[in-house]
JSON list of C-alpha atoms and ligand atoms in Angstrom, two decimals:
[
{"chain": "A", "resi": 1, "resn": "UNK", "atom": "CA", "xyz": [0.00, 0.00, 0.00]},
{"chain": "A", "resi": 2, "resn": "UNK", "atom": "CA", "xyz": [1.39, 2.95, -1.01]},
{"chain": "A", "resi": 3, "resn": "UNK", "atom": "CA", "xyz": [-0.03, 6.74, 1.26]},
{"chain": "A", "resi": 4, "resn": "UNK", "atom": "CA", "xyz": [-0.74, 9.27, -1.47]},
{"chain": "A", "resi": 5, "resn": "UNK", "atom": "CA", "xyz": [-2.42, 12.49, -1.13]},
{"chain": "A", "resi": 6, "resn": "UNK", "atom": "CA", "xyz": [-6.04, 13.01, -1.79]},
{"chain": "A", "resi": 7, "resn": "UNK", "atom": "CA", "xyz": [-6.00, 15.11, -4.85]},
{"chain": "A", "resi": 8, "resn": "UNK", "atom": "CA", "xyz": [-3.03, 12.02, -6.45]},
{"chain": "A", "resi": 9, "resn": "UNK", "atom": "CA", "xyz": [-5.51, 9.57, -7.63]},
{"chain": "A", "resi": 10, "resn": "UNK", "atom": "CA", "xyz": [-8.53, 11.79, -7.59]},
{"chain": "A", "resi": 11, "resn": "UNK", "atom": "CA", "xyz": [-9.28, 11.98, -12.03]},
{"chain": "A", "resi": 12, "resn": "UNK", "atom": "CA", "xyz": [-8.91, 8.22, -11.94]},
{"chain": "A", "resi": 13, "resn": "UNK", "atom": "CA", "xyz": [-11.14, 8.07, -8.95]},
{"chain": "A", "resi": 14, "resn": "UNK", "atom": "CA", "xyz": [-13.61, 10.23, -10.21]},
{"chain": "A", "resi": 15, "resn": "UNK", "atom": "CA", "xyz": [-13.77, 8.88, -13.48]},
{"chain": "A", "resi": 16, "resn": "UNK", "atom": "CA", "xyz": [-13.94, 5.22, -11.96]},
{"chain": "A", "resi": 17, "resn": "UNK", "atom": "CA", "xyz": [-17.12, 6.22, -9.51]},
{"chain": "A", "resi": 18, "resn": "UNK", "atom": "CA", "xyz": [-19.24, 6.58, -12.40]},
{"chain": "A", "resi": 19, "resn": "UNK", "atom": "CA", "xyz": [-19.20, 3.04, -12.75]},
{"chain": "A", "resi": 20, "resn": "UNK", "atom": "CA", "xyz": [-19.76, 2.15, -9.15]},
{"chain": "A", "resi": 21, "resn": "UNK", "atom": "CA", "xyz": [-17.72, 1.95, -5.97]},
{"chain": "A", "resi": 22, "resn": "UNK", "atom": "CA", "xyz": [-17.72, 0.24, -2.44]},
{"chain": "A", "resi": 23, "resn": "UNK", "atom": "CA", "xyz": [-18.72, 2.17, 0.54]},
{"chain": "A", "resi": 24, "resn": "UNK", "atom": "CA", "xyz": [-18.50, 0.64, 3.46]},
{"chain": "A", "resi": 25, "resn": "UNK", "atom": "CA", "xyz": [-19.34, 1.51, 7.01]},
{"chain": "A", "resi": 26, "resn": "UNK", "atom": "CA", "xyz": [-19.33, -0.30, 10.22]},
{"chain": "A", "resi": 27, "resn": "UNK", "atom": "CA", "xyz": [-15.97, -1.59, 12.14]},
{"chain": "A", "resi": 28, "resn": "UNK", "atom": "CA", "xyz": [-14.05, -4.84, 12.29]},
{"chain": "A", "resi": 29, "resn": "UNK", "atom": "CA", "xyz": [-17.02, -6.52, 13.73]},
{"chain": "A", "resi": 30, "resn": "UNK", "atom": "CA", "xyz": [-19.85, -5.80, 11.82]},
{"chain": "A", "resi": 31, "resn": "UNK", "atom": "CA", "xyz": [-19.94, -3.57, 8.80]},
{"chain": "A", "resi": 32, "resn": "UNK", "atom": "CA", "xyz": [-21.89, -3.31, 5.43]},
{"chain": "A", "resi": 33, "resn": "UNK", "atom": "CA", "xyz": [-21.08, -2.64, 1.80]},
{"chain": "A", "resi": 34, "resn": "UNK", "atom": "CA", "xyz": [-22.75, -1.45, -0.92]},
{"chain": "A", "resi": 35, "resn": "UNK", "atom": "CA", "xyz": [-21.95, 0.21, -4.21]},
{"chain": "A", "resi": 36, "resn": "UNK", "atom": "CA", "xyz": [-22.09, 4.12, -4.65]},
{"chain": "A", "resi": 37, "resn": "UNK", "atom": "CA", "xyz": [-21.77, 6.10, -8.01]},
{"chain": "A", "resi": 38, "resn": "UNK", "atom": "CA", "xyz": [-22.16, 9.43, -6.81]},
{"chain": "A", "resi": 39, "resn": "UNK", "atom": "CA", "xyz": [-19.68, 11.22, -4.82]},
{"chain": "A", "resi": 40, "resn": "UNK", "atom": "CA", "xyz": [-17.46, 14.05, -4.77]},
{"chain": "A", "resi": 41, "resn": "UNK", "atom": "CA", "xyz": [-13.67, 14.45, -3.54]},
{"chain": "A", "resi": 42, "resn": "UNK", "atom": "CA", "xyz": [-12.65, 18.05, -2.64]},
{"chain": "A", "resi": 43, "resn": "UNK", "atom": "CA", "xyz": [-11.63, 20.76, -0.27]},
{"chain": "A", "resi": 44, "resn": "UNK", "atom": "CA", "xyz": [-13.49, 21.82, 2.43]},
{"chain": "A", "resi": 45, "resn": "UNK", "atom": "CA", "xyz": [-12.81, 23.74, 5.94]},
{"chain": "A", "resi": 46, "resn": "UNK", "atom": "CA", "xyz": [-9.20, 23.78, 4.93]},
{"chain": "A", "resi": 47, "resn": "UNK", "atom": "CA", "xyz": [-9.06, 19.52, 4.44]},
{"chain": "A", "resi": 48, "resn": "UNK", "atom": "CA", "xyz": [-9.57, 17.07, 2.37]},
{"chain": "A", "resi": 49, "resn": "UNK", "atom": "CA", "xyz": [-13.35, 15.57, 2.15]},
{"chain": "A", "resi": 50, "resn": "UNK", "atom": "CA", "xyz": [-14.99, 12.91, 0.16]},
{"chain": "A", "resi": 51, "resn": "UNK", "atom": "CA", "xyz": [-18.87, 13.50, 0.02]},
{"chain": "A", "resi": 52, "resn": "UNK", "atom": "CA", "xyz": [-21.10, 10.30, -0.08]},
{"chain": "A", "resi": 53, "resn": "UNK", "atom": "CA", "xyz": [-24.81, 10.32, -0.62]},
{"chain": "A", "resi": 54, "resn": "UNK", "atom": "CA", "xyz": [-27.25, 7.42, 1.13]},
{"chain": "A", "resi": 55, "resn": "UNK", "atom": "CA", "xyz": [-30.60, 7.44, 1.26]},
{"chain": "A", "resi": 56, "resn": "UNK", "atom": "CA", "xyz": [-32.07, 6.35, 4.15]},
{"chain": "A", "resi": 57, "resn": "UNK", "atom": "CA", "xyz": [-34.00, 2.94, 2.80]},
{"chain": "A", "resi": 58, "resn": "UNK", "atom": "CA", "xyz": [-30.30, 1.33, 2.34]},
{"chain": "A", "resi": 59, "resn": "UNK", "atom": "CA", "xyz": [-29.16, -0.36, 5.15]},
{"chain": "A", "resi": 60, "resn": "UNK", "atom": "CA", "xyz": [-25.63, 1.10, 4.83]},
{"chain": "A", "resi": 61, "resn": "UNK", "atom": "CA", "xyz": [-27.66, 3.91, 6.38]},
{"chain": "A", "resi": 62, "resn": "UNK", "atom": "CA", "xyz": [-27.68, 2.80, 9.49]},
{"chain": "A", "resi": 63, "resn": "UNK", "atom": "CA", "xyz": [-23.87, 2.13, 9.73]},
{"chain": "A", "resi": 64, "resn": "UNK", "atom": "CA", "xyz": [-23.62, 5.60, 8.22]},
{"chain": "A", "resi": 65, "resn": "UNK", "atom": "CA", "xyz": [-25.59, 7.16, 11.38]},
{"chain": "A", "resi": 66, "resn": "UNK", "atom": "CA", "xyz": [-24.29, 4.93, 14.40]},
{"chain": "A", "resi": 67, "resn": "UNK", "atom": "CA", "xyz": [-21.07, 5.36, 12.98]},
{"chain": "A", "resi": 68, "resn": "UNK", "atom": "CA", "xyz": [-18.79, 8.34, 12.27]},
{"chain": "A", "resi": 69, "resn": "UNK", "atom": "CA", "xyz": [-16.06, 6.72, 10.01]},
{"chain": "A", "resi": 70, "resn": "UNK", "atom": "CA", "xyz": [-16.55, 5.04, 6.27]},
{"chain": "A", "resi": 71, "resn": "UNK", "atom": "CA", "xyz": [-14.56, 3.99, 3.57]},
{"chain": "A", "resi": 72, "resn": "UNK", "atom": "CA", "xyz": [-14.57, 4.44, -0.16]},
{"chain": "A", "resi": 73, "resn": "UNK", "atom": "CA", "xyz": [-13.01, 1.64, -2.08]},
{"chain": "A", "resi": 74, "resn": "UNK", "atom": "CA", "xyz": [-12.66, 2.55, -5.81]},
{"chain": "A", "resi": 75, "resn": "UNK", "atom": "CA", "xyz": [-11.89, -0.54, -8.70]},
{"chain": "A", "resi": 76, "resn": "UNK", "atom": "CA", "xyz": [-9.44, 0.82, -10.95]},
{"chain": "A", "resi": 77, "resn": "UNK", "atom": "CA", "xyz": [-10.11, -2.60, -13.09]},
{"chain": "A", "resi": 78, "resn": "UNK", "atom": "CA", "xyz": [-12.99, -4.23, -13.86]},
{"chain": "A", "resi": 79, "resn": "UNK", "atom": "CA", "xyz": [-15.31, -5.40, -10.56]},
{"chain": "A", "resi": 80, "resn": "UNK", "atom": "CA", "xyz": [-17.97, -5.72, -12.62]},
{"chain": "A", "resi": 81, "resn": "UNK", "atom": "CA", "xyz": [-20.09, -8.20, -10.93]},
{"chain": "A", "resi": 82, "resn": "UNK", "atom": "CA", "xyz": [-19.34, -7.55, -7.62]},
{"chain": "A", "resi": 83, "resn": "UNK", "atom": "CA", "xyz": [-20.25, -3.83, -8.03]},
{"chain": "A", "resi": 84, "resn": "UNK", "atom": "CA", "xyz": [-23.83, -5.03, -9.76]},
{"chain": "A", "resi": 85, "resn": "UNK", "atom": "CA", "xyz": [-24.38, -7.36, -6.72]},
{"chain": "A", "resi": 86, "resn": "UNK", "atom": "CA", "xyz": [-23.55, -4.88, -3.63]},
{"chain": "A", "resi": 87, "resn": "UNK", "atom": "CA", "xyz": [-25.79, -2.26, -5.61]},
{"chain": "A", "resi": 88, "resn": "UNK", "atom": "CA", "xyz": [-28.83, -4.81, -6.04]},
{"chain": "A", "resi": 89, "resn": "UNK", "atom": "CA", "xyz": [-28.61, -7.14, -2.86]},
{"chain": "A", "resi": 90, "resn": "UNK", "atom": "CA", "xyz": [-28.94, -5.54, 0.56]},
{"chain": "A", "resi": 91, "resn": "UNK", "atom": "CA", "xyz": [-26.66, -6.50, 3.54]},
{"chain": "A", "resi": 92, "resn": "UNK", "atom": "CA", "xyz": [-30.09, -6.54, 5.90]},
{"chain": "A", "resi": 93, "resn": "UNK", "atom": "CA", "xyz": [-30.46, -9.98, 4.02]},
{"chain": "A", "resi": 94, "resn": "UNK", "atom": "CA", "xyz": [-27.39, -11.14, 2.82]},
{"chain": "A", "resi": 95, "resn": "UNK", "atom": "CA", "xyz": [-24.10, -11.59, 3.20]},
{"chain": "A", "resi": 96, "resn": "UNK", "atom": "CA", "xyz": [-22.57, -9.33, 0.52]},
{"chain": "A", "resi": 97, "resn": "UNK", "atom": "CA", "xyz": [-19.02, -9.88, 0.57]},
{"chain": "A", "resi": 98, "resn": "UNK", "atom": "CA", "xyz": [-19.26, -13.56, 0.51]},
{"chain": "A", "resi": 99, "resn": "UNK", "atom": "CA", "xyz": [-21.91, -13.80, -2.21]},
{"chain": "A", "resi": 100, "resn": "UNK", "atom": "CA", "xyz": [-19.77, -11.00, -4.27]},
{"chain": "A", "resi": 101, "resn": "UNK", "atom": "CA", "xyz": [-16.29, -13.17, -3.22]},
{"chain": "A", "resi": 102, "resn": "UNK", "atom": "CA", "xyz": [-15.08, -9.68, -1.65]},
{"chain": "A", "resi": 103, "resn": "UNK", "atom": "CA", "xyz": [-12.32, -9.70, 0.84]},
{"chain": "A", "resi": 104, "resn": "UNK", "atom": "CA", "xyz": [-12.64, -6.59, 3.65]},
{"chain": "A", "resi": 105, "resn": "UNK", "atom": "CA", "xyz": [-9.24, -5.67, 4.48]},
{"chain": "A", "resi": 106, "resn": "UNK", "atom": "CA", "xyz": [-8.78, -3.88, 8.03]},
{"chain": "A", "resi": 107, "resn": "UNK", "atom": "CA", "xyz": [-8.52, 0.05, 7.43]},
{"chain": "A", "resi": 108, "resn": "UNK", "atom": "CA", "xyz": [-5.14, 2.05, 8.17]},
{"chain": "A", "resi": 109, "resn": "UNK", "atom": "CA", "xyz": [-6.82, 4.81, 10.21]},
{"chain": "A", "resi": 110, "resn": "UNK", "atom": "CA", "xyz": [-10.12, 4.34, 10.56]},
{"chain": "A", "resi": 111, "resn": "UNK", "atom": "CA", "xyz": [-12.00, 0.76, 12.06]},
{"chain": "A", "resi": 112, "resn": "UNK", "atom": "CA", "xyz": [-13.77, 0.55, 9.04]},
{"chain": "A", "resi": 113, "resn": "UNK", "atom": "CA", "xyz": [-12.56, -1.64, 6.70]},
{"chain": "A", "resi": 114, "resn": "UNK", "atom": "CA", "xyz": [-11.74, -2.03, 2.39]},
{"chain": "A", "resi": 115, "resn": "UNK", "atom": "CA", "xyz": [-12.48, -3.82, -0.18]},
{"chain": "A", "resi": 116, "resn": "UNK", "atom": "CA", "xyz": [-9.50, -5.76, -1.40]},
{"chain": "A", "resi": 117, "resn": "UNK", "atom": "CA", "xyz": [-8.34, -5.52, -4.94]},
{"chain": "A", "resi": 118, "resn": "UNK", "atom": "CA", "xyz": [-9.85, -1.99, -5.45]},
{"chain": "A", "resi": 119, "resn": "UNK", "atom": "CA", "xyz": [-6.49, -0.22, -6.57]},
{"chain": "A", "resi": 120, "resn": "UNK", "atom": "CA", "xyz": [-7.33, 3.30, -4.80]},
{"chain": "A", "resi": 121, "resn": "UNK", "atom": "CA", "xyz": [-8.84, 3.59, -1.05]},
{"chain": "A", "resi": 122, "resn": "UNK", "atom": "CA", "xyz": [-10.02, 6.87, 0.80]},
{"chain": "A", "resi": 123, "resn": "UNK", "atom": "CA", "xyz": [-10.55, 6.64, 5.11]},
{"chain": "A", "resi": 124, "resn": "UNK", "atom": "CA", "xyz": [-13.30, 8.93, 6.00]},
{"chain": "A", "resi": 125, "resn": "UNK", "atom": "CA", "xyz": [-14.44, 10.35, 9.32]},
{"chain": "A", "resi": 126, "resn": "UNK", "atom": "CA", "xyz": [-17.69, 12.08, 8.84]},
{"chain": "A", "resi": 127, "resn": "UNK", "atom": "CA", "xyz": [-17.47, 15.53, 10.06]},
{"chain": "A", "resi": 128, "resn": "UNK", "atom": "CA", "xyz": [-21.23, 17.04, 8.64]},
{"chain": "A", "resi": 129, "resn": "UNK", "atom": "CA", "xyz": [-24.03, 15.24, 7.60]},
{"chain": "A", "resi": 130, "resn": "UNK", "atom": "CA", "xyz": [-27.19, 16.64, 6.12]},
{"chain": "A", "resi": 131, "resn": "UNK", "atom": "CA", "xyz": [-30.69, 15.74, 4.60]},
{"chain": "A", "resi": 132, "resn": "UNK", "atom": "CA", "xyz": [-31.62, 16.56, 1.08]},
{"chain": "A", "resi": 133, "resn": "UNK", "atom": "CA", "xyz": [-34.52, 19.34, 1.62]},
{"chain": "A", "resi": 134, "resn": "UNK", "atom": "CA", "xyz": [-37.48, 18.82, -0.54]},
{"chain": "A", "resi": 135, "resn": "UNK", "atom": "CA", "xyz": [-38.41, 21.84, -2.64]},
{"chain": "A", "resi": 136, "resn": "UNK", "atom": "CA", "xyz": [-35.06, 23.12, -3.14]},
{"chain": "A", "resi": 137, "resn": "UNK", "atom": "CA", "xyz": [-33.58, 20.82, -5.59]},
{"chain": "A", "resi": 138, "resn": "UNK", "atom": "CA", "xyz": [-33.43, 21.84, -9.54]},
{"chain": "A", "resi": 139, "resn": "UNK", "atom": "CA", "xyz": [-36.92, 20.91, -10.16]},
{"chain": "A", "resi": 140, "resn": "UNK", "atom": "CA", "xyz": [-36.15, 18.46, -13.18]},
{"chain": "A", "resi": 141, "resn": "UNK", "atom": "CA", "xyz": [-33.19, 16.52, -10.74]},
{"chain": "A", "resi": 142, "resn": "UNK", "atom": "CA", "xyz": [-36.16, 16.40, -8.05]},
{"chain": "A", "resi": 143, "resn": "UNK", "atom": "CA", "xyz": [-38.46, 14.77, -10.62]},
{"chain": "A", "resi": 144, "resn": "UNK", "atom": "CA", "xyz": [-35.94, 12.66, -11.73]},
{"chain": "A", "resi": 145, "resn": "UNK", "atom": "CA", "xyz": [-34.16, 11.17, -8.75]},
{"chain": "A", "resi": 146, "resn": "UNK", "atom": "CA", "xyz": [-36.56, 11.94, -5.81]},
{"chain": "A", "resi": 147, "resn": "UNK", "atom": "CA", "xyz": [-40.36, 10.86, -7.59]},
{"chain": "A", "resi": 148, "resn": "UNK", "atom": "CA", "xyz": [-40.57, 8.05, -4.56]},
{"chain": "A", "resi": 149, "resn": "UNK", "atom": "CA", "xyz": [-39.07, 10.30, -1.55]},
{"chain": "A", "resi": 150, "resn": "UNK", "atom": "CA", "xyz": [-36.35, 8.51, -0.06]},
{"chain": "A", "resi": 151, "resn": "UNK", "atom": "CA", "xyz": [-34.23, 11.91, -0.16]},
{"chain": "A", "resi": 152, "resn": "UNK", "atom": "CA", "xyz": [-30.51, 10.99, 0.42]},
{"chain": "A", "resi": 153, "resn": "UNK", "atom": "CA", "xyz": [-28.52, 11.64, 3.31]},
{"chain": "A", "resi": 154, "resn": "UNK", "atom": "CA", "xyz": [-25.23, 13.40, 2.22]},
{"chain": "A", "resi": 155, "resn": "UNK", "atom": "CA", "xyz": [-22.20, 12.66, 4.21]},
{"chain": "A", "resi": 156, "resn": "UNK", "atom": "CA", "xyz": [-19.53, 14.33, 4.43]},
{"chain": "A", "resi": 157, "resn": "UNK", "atom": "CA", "xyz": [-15.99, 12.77, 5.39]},
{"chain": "A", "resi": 158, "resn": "UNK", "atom": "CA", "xyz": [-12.88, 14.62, 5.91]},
{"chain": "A", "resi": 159, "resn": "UNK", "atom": "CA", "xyz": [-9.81, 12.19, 4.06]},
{"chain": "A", "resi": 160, "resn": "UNK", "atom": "CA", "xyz": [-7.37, 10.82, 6.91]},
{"chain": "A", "resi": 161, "resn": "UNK", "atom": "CA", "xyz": [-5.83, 8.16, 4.57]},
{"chain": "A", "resi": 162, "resn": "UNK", "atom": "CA", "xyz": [-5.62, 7.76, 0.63]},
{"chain": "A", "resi": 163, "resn": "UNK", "atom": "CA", "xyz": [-3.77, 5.07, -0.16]},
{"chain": "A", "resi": 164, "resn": "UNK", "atom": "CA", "xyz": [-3.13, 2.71, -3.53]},
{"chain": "A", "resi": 165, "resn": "UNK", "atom": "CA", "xyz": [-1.90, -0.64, -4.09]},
{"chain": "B", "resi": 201, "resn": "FMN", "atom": "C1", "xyz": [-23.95, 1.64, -9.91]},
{"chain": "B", "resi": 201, "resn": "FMN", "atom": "C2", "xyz": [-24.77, 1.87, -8.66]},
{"chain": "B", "resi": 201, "resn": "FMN", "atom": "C3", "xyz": [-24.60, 3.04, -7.94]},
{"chain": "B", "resi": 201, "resn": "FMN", "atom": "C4", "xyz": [-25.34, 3.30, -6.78]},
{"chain": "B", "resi": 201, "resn": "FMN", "atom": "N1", "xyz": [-25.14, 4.47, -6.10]},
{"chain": "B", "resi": 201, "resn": "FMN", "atom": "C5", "xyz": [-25.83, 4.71, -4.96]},
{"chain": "B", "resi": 201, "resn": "FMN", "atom": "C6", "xyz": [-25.58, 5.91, -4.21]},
{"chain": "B", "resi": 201, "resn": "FMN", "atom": "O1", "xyz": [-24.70, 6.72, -4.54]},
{"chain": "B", "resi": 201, "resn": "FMN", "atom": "N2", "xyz": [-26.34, 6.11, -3.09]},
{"chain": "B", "resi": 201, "resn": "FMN", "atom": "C7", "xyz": [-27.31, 5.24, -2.68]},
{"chain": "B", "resi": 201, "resn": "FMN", "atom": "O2", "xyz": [-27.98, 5.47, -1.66]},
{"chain": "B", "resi": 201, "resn": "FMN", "atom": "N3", "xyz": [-27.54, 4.08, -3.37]},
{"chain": "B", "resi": 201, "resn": "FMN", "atom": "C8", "xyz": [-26.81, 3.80, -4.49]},
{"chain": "B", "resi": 201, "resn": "FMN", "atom": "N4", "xyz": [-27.01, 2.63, -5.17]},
{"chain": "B", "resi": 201, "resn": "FMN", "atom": "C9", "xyz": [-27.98, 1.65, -4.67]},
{"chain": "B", "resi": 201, "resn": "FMN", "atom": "C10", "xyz": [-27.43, 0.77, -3.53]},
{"chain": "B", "resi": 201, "resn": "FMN", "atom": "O3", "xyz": [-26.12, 0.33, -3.81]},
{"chain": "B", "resi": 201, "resn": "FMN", "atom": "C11", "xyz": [-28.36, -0.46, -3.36]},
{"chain": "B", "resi": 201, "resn": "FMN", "atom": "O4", "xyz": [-29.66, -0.02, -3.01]},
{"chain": "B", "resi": 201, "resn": "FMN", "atom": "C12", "xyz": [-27.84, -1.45, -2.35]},
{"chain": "B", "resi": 201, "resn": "FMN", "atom": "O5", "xyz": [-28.53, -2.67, -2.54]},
{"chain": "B", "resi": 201, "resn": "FMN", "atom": "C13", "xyz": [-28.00, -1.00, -0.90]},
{"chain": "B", "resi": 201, "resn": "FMN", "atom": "O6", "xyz": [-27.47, -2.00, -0.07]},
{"chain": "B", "resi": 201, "resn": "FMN", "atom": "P1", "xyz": [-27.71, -2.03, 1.50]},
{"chain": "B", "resi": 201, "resn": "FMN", "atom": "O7", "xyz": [-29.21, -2.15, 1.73]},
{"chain": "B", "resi": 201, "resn": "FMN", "atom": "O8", "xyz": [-26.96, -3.25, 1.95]},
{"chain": "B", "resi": 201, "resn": "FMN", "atom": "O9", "xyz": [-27.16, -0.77, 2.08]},
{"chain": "B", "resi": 201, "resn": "FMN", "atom": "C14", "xyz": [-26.28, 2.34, -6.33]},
{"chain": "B", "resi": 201, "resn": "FMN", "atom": "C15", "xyz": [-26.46, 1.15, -7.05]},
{"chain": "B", "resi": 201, "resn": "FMN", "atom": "C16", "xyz": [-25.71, 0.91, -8.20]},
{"chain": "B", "resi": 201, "resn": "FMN", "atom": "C17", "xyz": [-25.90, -0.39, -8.95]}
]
């Protein structure tokens, strides 16, 4: 594993979230994963931050509130099918990382822990959280992400490790 700085990796990242990525929340004992394609990495309150949206009807969501620390675990090659199952199957019913063949590494800084084999990591600690407000959304983004409620929960987690391997 090799430390980098949050910005080193961040076009590849990016460009890899599109097609899906592992969150994960939780500690060494219990944690969940599921698969997240929006996100943002930036610069916030003078430090690094990587923004993760979860609506509350995912059972990450839970991890995401008794918790304060997540990680984002972003396949530089192709995780294909374990992306499509963590982003279909929930956790409250089965056990993800077996069914996907997913190995959770422990984290460097944080007790949550990785996905293996991912090529780029991020540790979070979530230092603001907030609720999408209905009604102040771009009207045609409302319509088309929000028609059944479920408004996200946007997290936001200030970088203490970015690592590759
Ligand atoms: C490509 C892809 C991207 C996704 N991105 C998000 C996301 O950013 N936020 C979210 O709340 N759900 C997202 N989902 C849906 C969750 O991954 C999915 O509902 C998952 O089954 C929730 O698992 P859980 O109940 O174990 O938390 C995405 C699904 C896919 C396939």
């Amino acid at each position: 594993m090799k430390d980098i700085s949050f910005s080193d990796e961040a076009g590849k990242a990016l460009a890899a979230l599109k097609e899906g990525a592992f969150l994960t929340a939780g500690d060494s004992s219990k944690s969940n994963v599921m698969t997240i394609a929006w996100g943002s990495i930036g610069f916030i309150w003078g430090k690094p931050m990587f923004t993760v949206l979860v609506r509350p009807s995912r059972f990450t969501h839970r991890f995401m509130e008794e918790g304060s620390e997540f990680t984002v675990s972003v396949p530089v090659g192709s995780m294909k099918e374990a992306l499509a199952l963590c982003g279909s199957k929930s956790g409250r019913d089965t056990d993800k990382v077996k069914a996907a063949g997913l190995t959770l590494q422990a984290g460097k800084k944080v007790a949550t822990p990785v996905v293996a084999g991912c090529g780029v990591y991020y540790e979070c600690r979530t230092v603001y959280k907030y609720e999408l407000t209905p009604g102040r959304l771009d009207k045609g983004l409302e319509e088309a992400c929000y028609k059944n409620g479920d408004y996200h929960t946007v997290y936001v987690g200030e970088i203490v490790a970015a690592y590759t391997e």
